[in-house]
Coordinates of C-alpha atoms in Angstrom, one line a residue:
X1 CA 33.7 17.9 -16.7
X2 CA 33.7 14.7 -14.8
X3 CA 31.4 11.7 -15.9
X4 CA 30.6 11.6 -12.7
X5 CA 30.0 15.5 -11.7
X6 CA 27.7 15.6 -14.7
X7 CA 25.7 12.6 -13.8
X8 CA 25.5 13.4 -10.5
X9 CA 24.3 16.9 -11.4
X10 CA 21.8 14.7 -13.6
X11 CA 19.9 13.1 -10.6
X12 CA 19.5 15.9 -8.9
X13 CA 17.8 17.7 -11.8
X14 CA 15.2 15.3 -12.4
X15 CA 14.6 14.6 -8.5
X16 CA 14.5 18.1 -7.6
X17 CA 13.3 19.9 -11.0
X18 CA 11.9 17.6 -12.5
X19 CA 10.3 16.0 -9.1
X20 CA 10.1 12.8 -10.8
X21 CA 9.3 9.7 -8.8
X22 CA 12.4 7.9 -6.4
X23 CA 12.3 4.7 -8.1
X24 CA 12.4 6.5 -11.4
X25 CA 15.6 8.3 -10.3
X26 CA 17.2 4.6 -9.3
X27 CA 16.5 3.4 -12.3
X28 CA 18.2 6.7 -14.1
X29 CA 21.6 5.9 -11.4
X30 CA 21.8 2.5 -12.5
X31 CA 21.3 2.4 -16.4
X32 CA 23.9 5.6 -16.0
X33 CA 26.3 3.9 -13.0
X34 CA 27.0 1.6 -16.4
X35 CA 27.4 4.2 -18.3
X36 CA 30.2 5.6 -16.2
X37 CA 31.8 2.1 -16.2
X38 CA 31.9 1.8 -19.4
X39 CA 33.3 4.9 -20.2
X40 CA 36.1 4.4 -17.0
X41 CA 37.0 1.4 -18.7
X42 CA 38.3 2.9 -21.7
X43 CA 39.7 6.0 -20.3
X44 CA 36.9 8.0 -22.1
X45 CA 35.8 12.1 -21.6
X46 CA 32.4 12.8 -21.8
X47 CA 33.6 14.8 -24.7
X48 CA 34.6 12.0 -26.2
X49 CA 32.0 9.9 -26.0
X50 CA 30.9 9.9 -30.0
X51 CA 27.9 7.9 -31.6
X52 CA 30.5 5.3 -32.2
X53 CA 31.0 5.0 -28.9
X54 CA 27.4 4.8 -27.4
X55 CA 26.6 2.2 -30.0
X56 CA 30.0 0.0 -28.4
X57 CA 27.7 0.6 -25.2
X58 CA 24.8 -0.8 -26.0
X59 CA 27.1 -3.5 -27.9
X60 CA 28.4 -4.8 -24.7
X61 CA 24.6 -4.7 -23.3
X62 CA 23.8 -7.2 -25.6
X63 CA 26.4 -8.9 -25.3
X64 CA 26.4 -9.1 -21.2
X65 CA 22.3 -11.1 -22.6
X66 CA 19.9 -7.8 -22.0
X67 CA 17.2 -8.0 -23.9
X68 CA 15.8 -5.0 -26.7
X69 CA 13.5 -3.9 -24.4
X70 CA 16.6 -3.2 -20.8
X71 CA 18.9 -2.1 -23.8
X72 CA 16.3 0.3 -25.5
X73 CA 15.8 1.9 -21.4
X74 CA 19.6 2.5 -20.6
X75 CA 19.5 4.6 -24.8
X76 CA 16.7 6.8 -23.5
X77 CA 18.6 7.2 -20.0
X78 CA 21.8 8.0 -21.5
X79 CA 19.6 9.7 -24.4
X80 CA 18.5 12.4 -21.6
X81 CA 21.6 12.1 -19.9
X82 CA 23.0 13.9 -22.7
X83 CA 20.3 16.4 -23.2
X84 CA 21.1 18.3 -20.0
X85 CA 24.5 18.4 -20.5
X86 CA 23.3 20.1 -24.6
X87 CA 21.7 22.3 -21.9
X88 CA 23.9 23.1 -19.1
X89 CA 26.2 23.6 -22.2
X90 CA 28.5 21.4 -20.9
X91 CA 28.6 19.5 -24.3
X92 CA 27.8 21.2 -28.0
X93 CA 25.9 18.5 -29.9
X94 CA 24.4 15.1 -29.0
X95 CA 25.6 12.0 -30.1
X96 CA 22.4 10.3 -29.5
X97 CA 20.6 12.5 -31.9
X98 CA 19.9 10.1 -34.5
X99 CA 20.6 7.0 -32.6
X100 CA 17.8 4.9 -33.4
X101 CA 16.1 2.7 -30.7
X102 CA 16.8 -0.8 -30.5
X103 CA 13.1 -2.3 -31.9
X104 CA 11.6 -3.9 -28.9
X105 CA 8.8 -6.8 -29.7
X106 CA 6.1 -6.6 -28.5
X107 CA 4.6 -9.8 -26.2
X108 CA 2.0 -10.4 -24.7
X109 CA 1.4 -10.1 -20.7
X110 CA 1.2 -13.6 -19.0
X111 CA -1.1 -13.8 -16.1
X112 CA -2.5 -16.7 -13.9
X113 CA -5.3 -18.5 -14.5
X114 CA -7.6 -19.3 -11.7
X115 CA -6.4 -22.5 -10.5
X116 CA -3.0 -21.5 -10.1
X117 CA -4.7 -18.0 -7.9
X118 CA -6.1 -20.5 -5.6
X119 CA -2.8 -22.9 -5.5
X120 CA -1.0 -19.8 -5.0
X121 CA -2.6 -18.6 -1.7
X122 CA -3.0 -22.0 -0.4
X123 CA 0.8 -22.0 0.2
X124 CA 1.2 -19.6 2.7
X125 CA 1.2 -21.1 6.4
X126 CA -1.3 -19.0 8.4
X127 CA 0.1 -21.0 11.8
X128 CA 3.0 -18.6 11.0
X129 CA 3.3 -14.4 11.2
X130 CA 5.0 -14.7 8.3
X131 CA 2.4 -17.0 6.3
X132 CA -0.3 -14.7 7.7
X133 CA 1.8 -11.9 6.2
X134 CA 2.4 -13.4 2.5
X135 CA -1.1 -14.1 2.7
X136 CA -1.8 -10.9 3.0
X137 CA 0.7 -9.7 0.4
X138 CA -0.7 -12.3 -2.6
X139 CA -4.6 -11.6 -1.3
X140 CA -4.4 -7.4 -1.4
X141 CA -1.7 -8.1 -4.8
X142 CA -4.0 -9.9 -6.5
X143 CA -7.2 -8.6 -6.0
X144 CA -5.9 -5.1 -6.6
X145 CA -3.7 -4.9 -9.3
X146 CA -0.9 -2.6 -7.9
X147 CA 2.2 -2.6 -8.7
X148 CA 5.6 -3.9 -6.0
X149 CA 5.9 -0.8 -4.8
X150 CA 3.0 0.6 -4.3
X151 CA 2.7 -2.1 -2.4
X152 CA 5.5 -1.8 -0.2
X153 CA 4.9 1.9 0.2
X154 CA 1.4 1.2 1.0
X155 CA 0.3 2.5 5.6
X156 CA -1.1 0.8 7.9
X157 CA -3.9 4.0 7.6
X158 CA -3.9 3.6 4.0
X159 CA -6.0 1.3 4.0
X160 CA -10.2 1.8 5.3
X161 CA -11.6 -1.6 5.8
X162 CA -14.6 -0.1 6.7
X163 CA -15.0 1.6 3.6
X164 CA -13.1 -1.7 1.2
X165 CA -11.2 0.7 -0.5
X166 CA -7.5 2.0 -0.7
X167 CA -5.2 4.9 -1.3
X168 CA -2.0 4.7 -2.9
X169 CA 0.7 6.8 -4.7
X170 CA 1.5 5.8 -8.3
X171 CA 4.0 6.0 -10.8
X172 CA 4.4 10.6 -11.1
X173 CA 3.5 11.0 -7.6
X174 CA -0.2 10.3 -8.7
X175 CA -2.7 9.6 -6.4
X176 CA -5.5 7.0 -6.7
X177 CA -8.5 5.3 -4.1
X178 CA -8.2 1.1 -4.7
X179 CA -11.4 -0.7 -3.9
X180 CA -10.6 -4.2 -2.3
X181 CA -12.0 -7.0 -2.2
X182 CA -13.8 -8.7 1.0
X183 CA -11.5 -11.7 1.2
X184 CA -7.7 -9.8 1.1
X185 CA -9.5 -7.5 3.5
X186 CA -10.1 -9.9 5.6
X187 CA -6.5 -11.4 5.3
X188 CA -5.2 -8.1 6.0
X189 CA -7.0 -7.9 8.8
X190 CA -6.0 -10.8 10.4
X191 CA -2.2 -10.3 9.8
X192 CA -2.6 -6.8 11.5
X193 CA -4.0 -8.6 15.0
X194 CA -2.2 -11.7 15.0
X195 CA 1.1 -11.4 12.8
X196 CA 2.1 -7.5 12.5
X197 CA 2.8 -7.0 16.4
X198 CA 5.2 -9.8 16.4
X199 CA 6.6 -8.6 13.7
X200 CA 7.2 -4.7 15.1
X201 CA 8.3 -6.8 18.7
X202 CA 11.7 -7.7 16.7
X203 CA 12.0 -3.6 16.2
X204 CA 14.4 -1.5 18.1
X205 CA 12.2 -0.5 21.1
X206 CA 13.7 3.1 21.1
X207 CA 12.5 3.8 17.9
X208 CA 8.6 4.4 16.7
X209 CA 6.7 1.9 15.7
X210 CA 6.5 1.2 11.8
X211 CA 4.2 3.1 9.8
X212 CA 4.1 0.7 7.0
X213 CA 1.9 -1.9 6.4
X214 CA 3.4 -4.6 5.3
X215 CA 7.0 -5.1 7.3
X216 CA 9.8 -7.5 7.7
X217 CA 11.1 -9.8 10.9
X218 CA 13.0 -6.7 12.0
X219 CA 10.1 -4.5 12.4
X220 CA 11.4 -2.4 9.2
X221 CA 9.0 -2.0 5.8
X222 CA 9.3 -4.5 3.3
X223 CA 11.6 -4.0 0.6
X224 CA 10.3 -4.6 -2.8
X225 CA 13.6 -7.6 -3.4
X226 CA 12.1 -9.6 -0.7
X227 CA 8.3 -9.4 -1.7
X228 CA 9.4 -10.3 -5.3
X229 CA 11.3 -13.4 -3.3
X230 CA 9.4 -14.4 -1.8
X231 CA 6.2 -14.6 -4.7
X232 CA 9.2 -16.7 -6.1
X233 CA 9.0 -18.8 -3.5
X234 CA 5.3 -19.4 -2.9
X235 CA 4.4 -19.3 -6.5
X236 CA 7.6 -22.3 -7.3
X237 CA 5.6 -24.6 -4.6
X238 CA 2.6 -23.3 -6.0
X239 CA 3.6 -25.2 -9.1
X240 CA 3.7 -22.6 -11.2
X241 CA 5.9 -23.1 -14.1
X242 CA 7.1 -20.1 -15.3
X243 CA 9.0 -17.8 -12.8
X244 CA 6.2 -15.8 -10.5
X245 CA 6.1 -11.5 -9.9
X246 CA 4.0 -8.9 -8.8
X247 CA 3.5 -7.7 -11.9
X248 CA 2.1 -11.7 -13.7
X249 CA -0.7 -10.6 -10.5
X250 CA -1.1 -7.7 -11.8
X251 CA -1.7 -9.1 -14.8
X252 CA -3.7 -11.4 -13.2
X253 CA -5.9 -8.8 -11.9
X254 CA -6.7 -7.1 -15.0
X255 CA -7.6 -9.9 -17.1
X256 CA -9.8 -11.6 -15.2
X257 CA -11.4 -8.0 -14.4
X258 CA -12.1 -7.8 -18.1
X259 CA -13.1 -11.2 -19.1
X260 CA -16.0 -11.1 -16.4
X261 CA -17.3 -8.0 -17.8
X262 CA -15.9 -4.7 -16.6
X263 CA -15.1 -2.2 -18.9
X264 CA -11.4 -1.0 -19.6
X265 CA -12.0 2.8 -18.2
X266 CA -12.7 1.2 -14.7
X267 CA -9.4 -1.1 -15.2
X268 CA -7.2 1.6 -16.2
X269 CA -8.2 4.0 -13.3
X270 CA -7.9 0.7 -11.4
X271 CA -4.1 0.0 -12.6
X272 CA -3.5 4.0 -12.7
X273 CA -1.9 3.7 -16.1
X274 CA -2.3 7.9 -17.2
X275 CA -3.1 6.4 -21.1
X276 CA -5.6 3.9 -22.2
X277 CA -3.6 2.6 -25.0
X278 CA -1.9 0.8 -22.2
X279 CA -4.7 -0.8 -21.1
X280 CA -6.0 -2.0 -23.7
X281 CA -3.3 -4.9 -24.3
X282 CA -5.5 -7.2 -21.5
X283 CA -8.0 -7.0 -24.4
X284 CA -5.2 -8.4 -27.0
X285 CA -4.9 -11.3 -24.1
X286 CA -8.7 -11.8 -24.0
X287 CA -8.5 -12.1 -28.1
X288 CA -5.8 -14.6 -27.6
X289 CA -7.2 -16.8 -25.2
X290 CA -10.5 -17.2 -27.4
X291 CA -8.6 -17.7 -30.7
X292 CA -6.9 -20.9 -28.7
X293 CA -10.5 -21.7 -27.3
X294 CA -12.1 -22.4 -30.5
X295 CA -8.8 -24.0 -31.9
X296 CA -9.4 -26.5 -28.9
X297 CA -12.6 -27.0 -29.6
X298 CA -14.5 -26.0 -32.5
X299 CA -15.0 -29.2 -34.6
X300 CA -14.2 -27.4 -37.9
X301 CA -11.4 -24.7 -36.2

């Protein structure tokens, strides 16, 4: 069986039979595309992809500058591909069976200080349509802790301004309700009234208006890449040294809630974490910050 055909069958299986989210399937496709290119470059058939060949592939990823976390994710994709091949009787053995995953160094999530959040929110120009949209995006990300894909997929109907909450669909197509702060709601309302109609005006008049909350200058759903870019640009202008990402705002949301007394279970529900152990990383962030404050201010630290 050709590698391309095997990958295509595997992706169909993950999408149709396992019902994985579109972003997960897309990630598998990217990772396995690299693996297919590696095999093709060396003229290797599926049956010739031994354990040593997989190790060579992982080594090449390291040479390309990928970190251990990214390499480990590629191995998971390749491992799942071979398990699928075994189940379909394309192969009789799994070359990744006894292959250990790269050791991933656990690092604490970084977040913005309150003054940095305020500086960031002051960057978009409210006199422009893009500025109103960008401010609403930043306010909503910080107010809700949404993932960037969740924000991009939000529809106008998902935001209940009267109840002060929104409905979002997260990983595994799990739906949850998330409260939204009044400042974020006000920014979204102003965007809907003043900016979005102008952006929608750039859409082909023959097409129905986009149902998505945030749109680009063509009136279509804004992409995750565009959100990354606008955040990075506003972060740079705000004087934030490290590159700003949507996930850093998510980390800031969770950390600031816990600092002000929110309980871990509530933060877990708002973030959409399936396991509370994932949310507990933020308690480590707080512990580390307390240590730094102690060392900086206690006379005998």
